[in-house]
mmCIF file of C-alpha atoms in Angstrom:
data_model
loop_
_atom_site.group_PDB
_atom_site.id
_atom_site.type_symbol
_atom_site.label_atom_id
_atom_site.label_comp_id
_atom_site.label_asym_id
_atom_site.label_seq_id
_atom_site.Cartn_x
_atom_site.Cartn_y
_atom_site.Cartn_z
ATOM 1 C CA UNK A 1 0.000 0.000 0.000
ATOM 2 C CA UNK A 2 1.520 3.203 -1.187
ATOM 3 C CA UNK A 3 2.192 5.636 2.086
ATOM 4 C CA UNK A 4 0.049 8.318 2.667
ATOM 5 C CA UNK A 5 1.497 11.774 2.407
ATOM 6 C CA UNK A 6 0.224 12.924 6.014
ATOM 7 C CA UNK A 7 2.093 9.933 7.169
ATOM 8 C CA UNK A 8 4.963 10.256 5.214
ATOM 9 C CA UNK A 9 6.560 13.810 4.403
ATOM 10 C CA UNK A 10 3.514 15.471 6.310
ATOM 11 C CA UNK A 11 4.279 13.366 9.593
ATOM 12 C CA UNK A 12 6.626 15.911 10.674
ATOM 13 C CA UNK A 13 4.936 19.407 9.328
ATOM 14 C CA UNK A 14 2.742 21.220 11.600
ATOM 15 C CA UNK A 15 1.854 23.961 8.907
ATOM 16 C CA UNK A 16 0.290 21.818 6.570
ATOM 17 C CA UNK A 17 -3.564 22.111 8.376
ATOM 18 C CA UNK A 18 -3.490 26.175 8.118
ATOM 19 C CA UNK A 19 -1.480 26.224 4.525
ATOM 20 C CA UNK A 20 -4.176 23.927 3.100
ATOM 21 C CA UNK A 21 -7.094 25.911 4.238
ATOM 22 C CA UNK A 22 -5.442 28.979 2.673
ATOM 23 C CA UNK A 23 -4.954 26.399 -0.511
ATOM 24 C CA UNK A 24 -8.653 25.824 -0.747
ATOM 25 C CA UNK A 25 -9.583 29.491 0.248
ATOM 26 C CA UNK A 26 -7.302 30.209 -3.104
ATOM 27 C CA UNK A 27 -8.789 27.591 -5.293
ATOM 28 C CA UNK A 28 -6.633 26.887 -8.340
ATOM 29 C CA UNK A 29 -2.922 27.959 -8.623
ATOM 30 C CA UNK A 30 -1.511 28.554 -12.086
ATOM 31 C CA UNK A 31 1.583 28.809 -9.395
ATOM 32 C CA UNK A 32 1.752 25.102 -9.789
ATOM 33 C CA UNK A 33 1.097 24.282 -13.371
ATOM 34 C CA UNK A 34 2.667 20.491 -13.447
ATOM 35 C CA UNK A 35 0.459 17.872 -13.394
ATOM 36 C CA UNK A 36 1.803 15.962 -11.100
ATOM 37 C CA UNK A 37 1.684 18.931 -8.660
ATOM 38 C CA UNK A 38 -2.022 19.369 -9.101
ATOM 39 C CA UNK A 39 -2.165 15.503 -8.559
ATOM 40 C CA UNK A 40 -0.129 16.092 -5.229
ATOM 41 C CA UNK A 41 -2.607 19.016 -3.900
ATOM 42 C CA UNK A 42 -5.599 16.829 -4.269
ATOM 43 C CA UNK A 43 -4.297 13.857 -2.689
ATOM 44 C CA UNK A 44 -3.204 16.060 0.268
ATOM 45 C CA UNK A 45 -7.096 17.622 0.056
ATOM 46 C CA UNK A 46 -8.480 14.027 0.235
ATOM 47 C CA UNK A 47 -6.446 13.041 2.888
ATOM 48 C CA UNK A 48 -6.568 15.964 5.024
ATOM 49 C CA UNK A 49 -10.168 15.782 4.943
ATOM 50 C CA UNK A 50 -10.345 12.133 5.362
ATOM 51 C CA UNK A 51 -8.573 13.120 8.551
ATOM 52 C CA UNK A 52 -11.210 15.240 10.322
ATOM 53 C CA UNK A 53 -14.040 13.050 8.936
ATOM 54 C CA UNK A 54 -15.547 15.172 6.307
ATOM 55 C CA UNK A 55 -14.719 12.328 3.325
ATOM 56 C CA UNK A 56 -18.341 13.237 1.619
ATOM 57 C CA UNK A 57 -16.657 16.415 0.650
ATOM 58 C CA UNK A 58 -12.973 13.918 -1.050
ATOM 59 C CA UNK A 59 -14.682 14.185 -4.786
ATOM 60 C CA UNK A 60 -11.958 15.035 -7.154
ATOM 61 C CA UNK A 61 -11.632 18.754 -8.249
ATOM 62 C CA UNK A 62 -12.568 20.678 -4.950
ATOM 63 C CA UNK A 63 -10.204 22.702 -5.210
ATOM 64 C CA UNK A 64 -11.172 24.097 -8.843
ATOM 65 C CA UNK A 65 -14.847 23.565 -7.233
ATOM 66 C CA UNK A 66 -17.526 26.405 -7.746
ATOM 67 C CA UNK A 67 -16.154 29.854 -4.945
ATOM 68 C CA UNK A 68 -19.515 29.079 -2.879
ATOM 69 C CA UNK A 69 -18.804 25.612 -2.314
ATOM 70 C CA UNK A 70 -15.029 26.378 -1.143
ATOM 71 C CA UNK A 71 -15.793 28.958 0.603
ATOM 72 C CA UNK A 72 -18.341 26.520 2.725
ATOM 73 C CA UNK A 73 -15.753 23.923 3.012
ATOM 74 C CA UNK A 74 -12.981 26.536 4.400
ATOM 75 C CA UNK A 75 -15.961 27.737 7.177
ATOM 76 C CA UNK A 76 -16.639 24.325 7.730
ATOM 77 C CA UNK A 77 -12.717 23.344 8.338
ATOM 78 C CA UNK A 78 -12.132 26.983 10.255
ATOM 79 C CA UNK A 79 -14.221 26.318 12.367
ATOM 80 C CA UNK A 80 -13.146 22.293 13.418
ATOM 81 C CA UNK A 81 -9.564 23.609 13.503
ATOM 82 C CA UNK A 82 -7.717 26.255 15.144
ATOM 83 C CA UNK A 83 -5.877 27.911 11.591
ATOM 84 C CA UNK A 84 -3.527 30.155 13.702
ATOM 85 C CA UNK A 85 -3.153 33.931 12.505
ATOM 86 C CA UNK A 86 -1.306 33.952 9.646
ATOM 87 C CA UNK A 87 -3.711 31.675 8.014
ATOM 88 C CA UNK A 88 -6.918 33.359 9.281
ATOM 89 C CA UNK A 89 -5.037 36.698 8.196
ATOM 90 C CA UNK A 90 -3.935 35.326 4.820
ATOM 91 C CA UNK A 91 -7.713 33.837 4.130
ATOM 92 C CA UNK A 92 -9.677 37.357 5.265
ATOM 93 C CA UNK A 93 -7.519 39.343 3.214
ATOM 94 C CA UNK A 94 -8.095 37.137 0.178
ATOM 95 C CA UNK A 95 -11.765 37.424 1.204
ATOM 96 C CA UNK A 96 -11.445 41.335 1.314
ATOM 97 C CA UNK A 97 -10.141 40.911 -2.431
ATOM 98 C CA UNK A 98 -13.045 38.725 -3.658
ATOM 99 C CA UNK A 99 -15.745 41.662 -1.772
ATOM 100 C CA UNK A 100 -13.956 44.108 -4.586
ATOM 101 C CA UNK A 101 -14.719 41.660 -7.421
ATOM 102 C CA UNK A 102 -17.767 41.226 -10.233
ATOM 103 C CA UNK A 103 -19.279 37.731 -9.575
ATOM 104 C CA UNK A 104 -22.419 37.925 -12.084
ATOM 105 C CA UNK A 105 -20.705 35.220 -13.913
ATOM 106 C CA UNK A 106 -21.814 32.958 -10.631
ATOM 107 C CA UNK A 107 -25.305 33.162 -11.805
ATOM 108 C CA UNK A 108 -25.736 29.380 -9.918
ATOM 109 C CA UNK A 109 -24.866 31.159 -6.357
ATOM 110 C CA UNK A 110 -26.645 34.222 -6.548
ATOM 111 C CA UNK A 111 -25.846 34.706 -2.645
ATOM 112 C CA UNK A 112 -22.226 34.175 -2.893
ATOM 113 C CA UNK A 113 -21.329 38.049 -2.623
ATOM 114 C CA UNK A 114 -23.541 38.223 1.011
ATOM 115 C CA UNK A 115 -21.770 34.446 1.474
ATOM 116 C CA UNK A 116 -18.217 36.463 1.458
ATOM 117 C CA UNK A 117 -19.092 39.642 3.380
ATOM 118 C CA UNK A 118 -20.326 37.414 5.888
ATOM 119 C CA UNK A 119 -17.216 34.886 5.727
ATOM 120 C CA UNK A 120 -15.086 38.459 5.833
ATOM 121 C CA UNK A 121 -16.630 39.842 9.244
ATOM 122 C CA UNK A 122 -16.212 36.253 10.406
ATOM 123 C CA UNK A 123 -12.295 35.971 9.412
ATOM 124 C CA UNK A 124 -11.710 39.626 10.554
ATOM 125 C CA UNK A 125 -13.287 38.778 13.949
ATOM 126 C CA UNK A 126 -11.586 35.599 14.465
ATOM 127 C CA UNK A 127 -8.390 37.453 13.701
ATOM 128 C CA UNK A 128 -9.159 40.331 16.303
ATOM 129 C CA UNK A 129 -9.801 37.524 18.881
ATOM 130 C CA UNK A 130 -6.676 35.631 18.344
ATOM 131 C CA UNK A 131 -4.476 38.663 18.343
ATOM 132 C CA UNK A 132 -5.578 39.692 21.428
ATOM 133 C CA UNK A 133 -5.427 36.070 23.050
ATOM 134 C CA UNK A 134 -1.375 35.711 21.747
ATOM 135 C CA UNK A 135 -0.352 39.710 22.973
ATOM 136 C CA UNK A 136 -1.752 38.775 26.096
ATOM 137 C CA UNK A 137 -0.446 34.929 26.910
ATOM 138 C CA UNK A 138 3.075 36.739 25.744
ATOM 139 C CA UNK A 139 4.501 36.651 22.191
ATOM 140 C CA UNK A 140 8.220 36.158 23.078
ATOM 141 C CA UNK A 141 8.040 33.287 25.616
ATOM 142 C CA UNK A 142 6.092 31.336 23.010
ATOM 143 C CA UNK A 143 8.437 32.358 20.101
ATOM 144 C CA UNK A 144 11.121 31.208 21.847
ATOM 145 C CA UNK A 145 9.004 27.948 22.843
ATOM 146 C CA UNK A 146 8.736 27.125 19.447
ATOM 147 C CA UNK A 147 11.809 28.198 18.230
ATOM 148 C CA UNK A 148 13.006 25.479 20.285
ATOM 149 C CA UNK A 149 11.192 22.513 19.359
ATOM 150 C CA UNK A 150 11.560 23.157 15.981
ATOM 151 C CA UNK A 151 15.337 23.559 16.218
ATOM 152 C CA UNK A 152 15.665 20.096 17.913
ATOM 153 C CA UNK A 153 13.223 18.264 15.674
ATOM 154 C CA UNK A 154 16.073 19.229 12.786
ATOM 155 C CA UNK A 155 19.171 18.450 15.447
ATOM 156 C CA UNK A 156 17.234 15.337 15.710
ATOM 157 C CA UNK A 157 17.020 14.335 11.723
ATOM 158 C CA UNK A 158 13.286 14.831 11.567
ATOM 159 C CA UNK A 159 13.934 16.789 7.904
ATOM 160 C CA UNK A 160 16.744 14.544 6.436
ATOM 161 C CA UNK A 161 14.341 13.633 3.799
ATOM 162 C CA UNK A 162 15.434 16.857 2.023
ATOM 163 C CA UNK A 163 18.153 18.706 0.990
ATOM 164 C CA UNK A 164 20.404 20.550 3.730
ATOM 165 C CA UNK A 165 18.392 24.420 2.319
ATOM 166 C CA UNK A 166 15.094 22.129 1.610
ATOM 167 C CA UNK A 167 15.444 21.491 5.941
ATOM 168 C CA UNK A 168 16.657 24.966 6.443
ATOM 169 C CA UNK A 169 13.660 26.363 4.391
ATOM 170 C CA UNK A 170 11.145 24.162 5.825
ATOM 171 C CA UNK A 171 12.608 25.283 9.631
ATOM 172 C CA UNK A 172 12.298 28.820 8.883
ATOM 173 C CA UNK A 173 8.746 27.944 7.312
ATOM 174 C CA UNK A 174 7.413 26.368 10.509
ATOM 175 C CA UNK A 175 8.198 28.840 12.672
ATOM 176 C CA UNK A 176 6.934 31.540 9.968
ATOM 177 C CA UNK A 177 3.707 29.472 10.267
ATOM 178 C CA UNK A 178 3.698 29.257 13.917
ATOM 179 C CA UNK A 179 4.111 31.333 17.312
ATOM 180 C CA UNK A 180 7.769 32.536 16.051
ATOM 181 C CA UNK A 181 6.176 34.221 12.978
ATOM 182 C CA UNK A 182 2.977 35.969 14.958
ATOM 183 C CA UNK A 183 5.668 37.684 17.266
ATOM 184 C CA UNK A 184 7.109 38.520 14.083
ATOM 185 C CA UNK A 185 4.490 39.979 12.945
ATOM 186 C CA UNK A 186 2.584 41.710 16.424
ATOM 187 C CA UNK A 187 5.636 42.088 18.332
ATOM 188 C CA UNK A 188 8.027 45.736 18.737
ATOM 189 C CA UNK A 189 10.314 46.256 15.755
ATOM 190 C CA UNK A 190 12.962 45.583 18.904
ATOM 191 C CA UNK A 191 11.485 42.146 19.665
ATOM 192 C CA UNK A 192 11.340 41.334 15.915
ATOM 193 C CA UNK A 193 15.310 42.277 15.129
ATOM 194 C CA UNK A 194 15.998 39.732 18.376
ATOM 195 C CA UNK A 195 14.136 37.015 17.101
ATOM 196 C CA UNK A 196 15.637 37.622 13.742
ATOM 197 C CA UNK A 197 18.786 37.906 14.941
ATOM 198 C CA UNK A 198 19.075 34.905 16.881
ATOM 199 C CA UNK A 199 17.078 32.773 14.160
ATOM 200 C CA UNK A 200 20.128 33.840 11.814
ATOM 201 C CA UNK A 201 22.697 32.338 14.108
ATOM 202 C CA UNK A 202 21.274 29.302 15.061
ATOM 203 C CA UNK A 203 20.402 28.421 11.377
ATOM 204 C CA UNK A 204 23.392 29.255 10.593
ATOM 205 C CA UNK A 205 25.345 27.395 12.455
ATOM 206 C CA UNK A 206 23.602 24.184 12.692
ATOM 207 C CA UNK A 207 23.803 24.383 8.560
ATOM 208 C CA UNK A 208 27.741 24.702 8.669
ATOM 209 C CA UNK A 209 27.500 21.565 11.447
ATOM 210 C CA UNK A 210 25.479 19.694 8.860
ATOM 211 C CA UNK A 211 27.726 20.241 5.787
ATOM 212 C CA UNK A 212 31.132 19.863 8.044
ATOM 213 C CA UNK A 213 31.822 23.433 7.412
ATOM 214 C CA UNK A 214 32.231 26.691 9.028
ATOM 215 C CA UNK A 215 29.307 28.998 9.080
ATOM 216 C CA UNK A 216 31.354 31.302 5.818
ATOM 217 C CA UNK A 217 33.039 28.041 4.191
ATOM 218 C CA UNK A 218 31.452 28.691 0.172
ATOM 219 C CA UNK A 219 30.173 25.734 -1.555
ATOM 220 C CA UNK A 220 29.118 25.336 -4.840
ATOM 221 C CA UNK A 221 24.933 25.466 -4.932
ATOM 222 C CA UNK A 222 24.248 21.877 -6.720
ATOM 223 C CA UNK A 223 26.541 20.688 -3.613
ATOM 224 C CA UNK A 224 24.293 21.913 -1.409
ATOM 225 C CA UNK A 225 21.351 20.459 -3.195
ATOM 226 C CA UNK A 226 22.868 16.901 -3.441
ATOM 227 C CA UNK A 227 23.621 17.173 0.239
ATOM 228 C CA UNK A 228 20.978 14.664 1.740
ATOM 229 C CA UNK A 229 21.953 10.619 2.440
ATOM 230 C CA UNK A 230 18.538 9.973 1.293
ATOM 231 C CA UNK A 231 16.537 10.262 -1.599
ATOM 232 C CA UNK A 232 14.708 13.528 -2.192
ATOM 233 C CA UNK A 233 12.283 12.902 -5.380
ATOM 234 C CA UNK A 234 8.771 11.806 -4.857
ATOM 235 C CA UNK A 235 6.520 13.190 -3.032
ATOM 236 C CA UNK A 236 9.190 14.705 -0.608
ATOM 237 C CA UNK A 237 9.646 17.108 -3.589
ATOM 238 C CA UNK A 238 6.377 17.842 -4.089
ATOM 239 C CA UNK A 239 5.422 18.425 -0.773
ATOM 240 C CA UNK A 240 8.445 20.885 -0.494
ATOM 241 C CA UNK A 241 7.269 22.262 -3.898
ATOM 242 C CA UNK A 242 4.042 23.021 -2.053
ATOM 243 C CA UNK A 243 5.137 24.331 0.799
ATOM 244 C CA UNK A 244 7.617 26.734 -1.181
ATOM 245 C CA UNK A 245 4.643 27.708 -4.045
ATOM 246 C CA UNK A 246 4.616 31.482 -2.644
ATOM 247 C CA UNK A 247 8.125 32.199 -3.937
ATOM 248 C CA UNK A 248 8.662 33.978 -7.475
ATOM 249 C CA UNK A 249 12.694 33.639 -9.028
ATOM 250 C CA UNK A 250 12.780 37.470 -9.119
ATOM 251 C CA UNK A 251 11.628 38.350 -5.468
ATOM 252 C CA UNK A 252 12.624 35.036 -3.583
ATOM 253 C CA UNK A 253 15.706 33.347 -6.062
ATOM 254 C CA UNK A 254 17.295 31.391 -3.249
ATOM 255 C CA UNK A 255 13.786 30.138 -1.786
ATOM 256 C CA UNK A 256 12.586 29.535 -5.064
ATOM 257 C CA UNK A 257 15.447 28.041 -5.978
ATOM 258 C CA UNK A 258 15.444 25.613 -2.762
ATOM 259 C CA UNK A 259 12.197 24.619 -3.433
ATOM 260 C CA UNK A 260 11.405 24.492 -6.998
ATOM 261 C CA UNK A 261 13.899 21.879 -7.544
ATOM 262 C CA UNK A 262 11.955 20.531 -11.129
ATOM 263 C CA UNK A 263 13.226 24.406 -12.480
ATOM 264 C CA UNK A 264 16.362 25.707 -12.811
ATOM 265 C CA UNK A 265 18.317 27.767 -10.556
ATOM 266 C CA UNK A 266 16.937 32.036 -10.375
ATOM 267 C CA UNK A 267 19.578 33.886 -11.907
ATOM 268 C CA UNK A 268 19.289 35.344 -8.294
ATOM 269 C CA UNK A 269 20.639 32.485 -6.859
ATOM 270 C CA UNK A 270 23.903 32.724 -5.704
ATOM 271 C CA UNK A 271 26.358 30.077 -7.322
ATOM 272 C CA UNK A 272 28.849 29.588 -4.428
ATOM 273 C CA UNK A 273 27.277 30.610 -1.329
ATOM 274 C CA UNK A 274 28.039 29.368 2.463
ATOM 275 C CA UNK A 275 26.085 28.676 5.030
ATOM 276 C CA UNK A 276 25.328 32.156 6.383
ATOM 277 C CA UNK A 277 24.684 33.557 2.977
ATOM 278 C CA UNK A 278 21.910 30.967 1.942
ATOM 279 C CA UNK A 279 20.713 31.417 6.030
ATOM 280 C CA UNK A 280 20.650 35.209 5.411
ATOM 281 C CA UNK A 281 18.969 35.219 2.367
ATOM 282 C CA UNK A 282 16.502 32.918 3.041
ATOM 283 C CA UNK A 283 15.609 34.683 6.622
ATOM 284 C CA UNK A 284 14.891 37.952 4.519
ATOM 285 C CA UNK A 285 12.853 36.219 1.402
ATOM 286 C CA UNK A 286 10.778 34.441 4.218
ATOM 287 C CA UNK A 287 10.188 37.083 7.147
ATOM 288 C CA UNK A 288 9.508 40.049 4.599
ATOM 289 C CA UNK A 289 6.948 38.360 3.251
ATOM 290 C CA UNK A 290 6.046 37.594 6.889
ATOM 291 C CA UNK A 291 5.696 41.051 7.842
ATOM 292 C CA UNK A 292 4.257 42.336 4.766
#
């Protein structure tokens, strides 16, 4: 029986819940236009929803499904789940976008604009609550909580599937997804440049540890790529194809570069680069986006 992905590269994500309800809140991504990456987005969607019982919703194509039927799945989900902020942020501005949009061609849903201002107060509200919950339980003491756990899940191997960037990205992702990135994004510009700061130098050096190096030692990039003891291809790919789908070669080269392994390198990408270079870079392409 062929391994699930939730129970294969997935085991050891904990941003895959809030990224997918973003996914479906999206619908369709020209971002991904390979087949077998639309094939890997609806296996994850069946599976994910196999998870929290809701398999009569597992027919093929939900995520190119009719906006009113999304849009009742991603309620549905929001509300079993608890998304976190970013994705609750992410999903009520996207709804703020659809509010400014003609939908006459939905003739079949003739409520869906009332459908989104409603889903929009919702979103916005839920995002007001859970602001105020994470200022007051205190945003640095759970930053650093996470920071943490994440940091010894990779000490501990839990990434080796990919590439020595593919773990660093995928580090830096789950905390951007997580407590780190809300104090990142509703802490003091003070707190911020700390957490920063001391992201950069652990990354860094636990990088150089995993390539034998020191932290400025240059390597040449495919080096870096065809770092890992283990296979990479598969669905480990795809799921860090996924995960990496926001980045463009012009704004994030190294990220993109990291992620989008089935493209060449951005002409961005730097060609020898050690480990506090690709750390640096990758901290900025990630965490700007973060506080955007």
């Amino acid at each position: 029986m062929t391994k699930t992905l939730l129970d294969g590269p997935g085991r050891v994500l904990e941003s895959v819940y809030p990224r997918f309800l973003v996914d479906l809140a999206q619908g369709d991504d020209t971002r991904l236009p390979q087949a077998h990456q639309q094939q890997f987005r609806e296996r994850l969607m069946q599976e994910l929803l196999s998870r929290v019982q809701l398999q009569t919703w597992t027919n093929g194509g939900m995520l190119n499904a009719p906006l009113s039927l999304r849009l009742t799945l991603v309620e549905k989900l929001a509300s079993m789940l608890d998304p976190g902020h970013l994705a609750l942020t992410q999903i009520a501005q996207h709804l703020a976008l659809l509010q400014k949009m003609d939908h006459r061609q939905h003739s079949a849903f003739p409520e869906l604009p009332q459908q989104i201002a409603a889903l929009y107060e919702w979103f916005s509200a839920r995002c007001r609550w859970k602001e105020k919950a994470l200022t007051q339980r205190g945003l640095l003491v759970q930053a650093g909580d996470q920071s943490e756990q994440i940091f010894t899940r990779w000490r501990a191997g839990a990434y080796n599937a990919w590439s020595l960037p593919g773990r660093c990205f995928i580090v830096l992702e789950e905390l951007r997804w997580g407590a780190f990135g809300d104090a990142c994004r509703l802490g003091s510009p003070q707190a911020v440049a700390l957490l920063l700061g001391d992201l950069r130098v652990k990354a860094t050096q636990h990088l150089a540890e995993s390539i034998n190096a020191a932290p400025t030692t240059r390597h040449y990039y495919h080096q870096w790529f065809a770092s890992s003891t283990v296979p990479t291809g598969g669905d480990h790919a795809d799921f860090l194809s996924w995960l990496g789908k926001w980045t463009t070669a012009d704004k994030q080269p190294v990220c993109w570069s990291v992620t989008q392994r089935w493209q060449t390198v951005a002409l961005g990408m730097p060609r020898l680069c050690s480990a506090q270079r690709l750390v640096g870079a990758m901290v900025e392409e990630i965490f700007s986006v973060n506080l955007a």
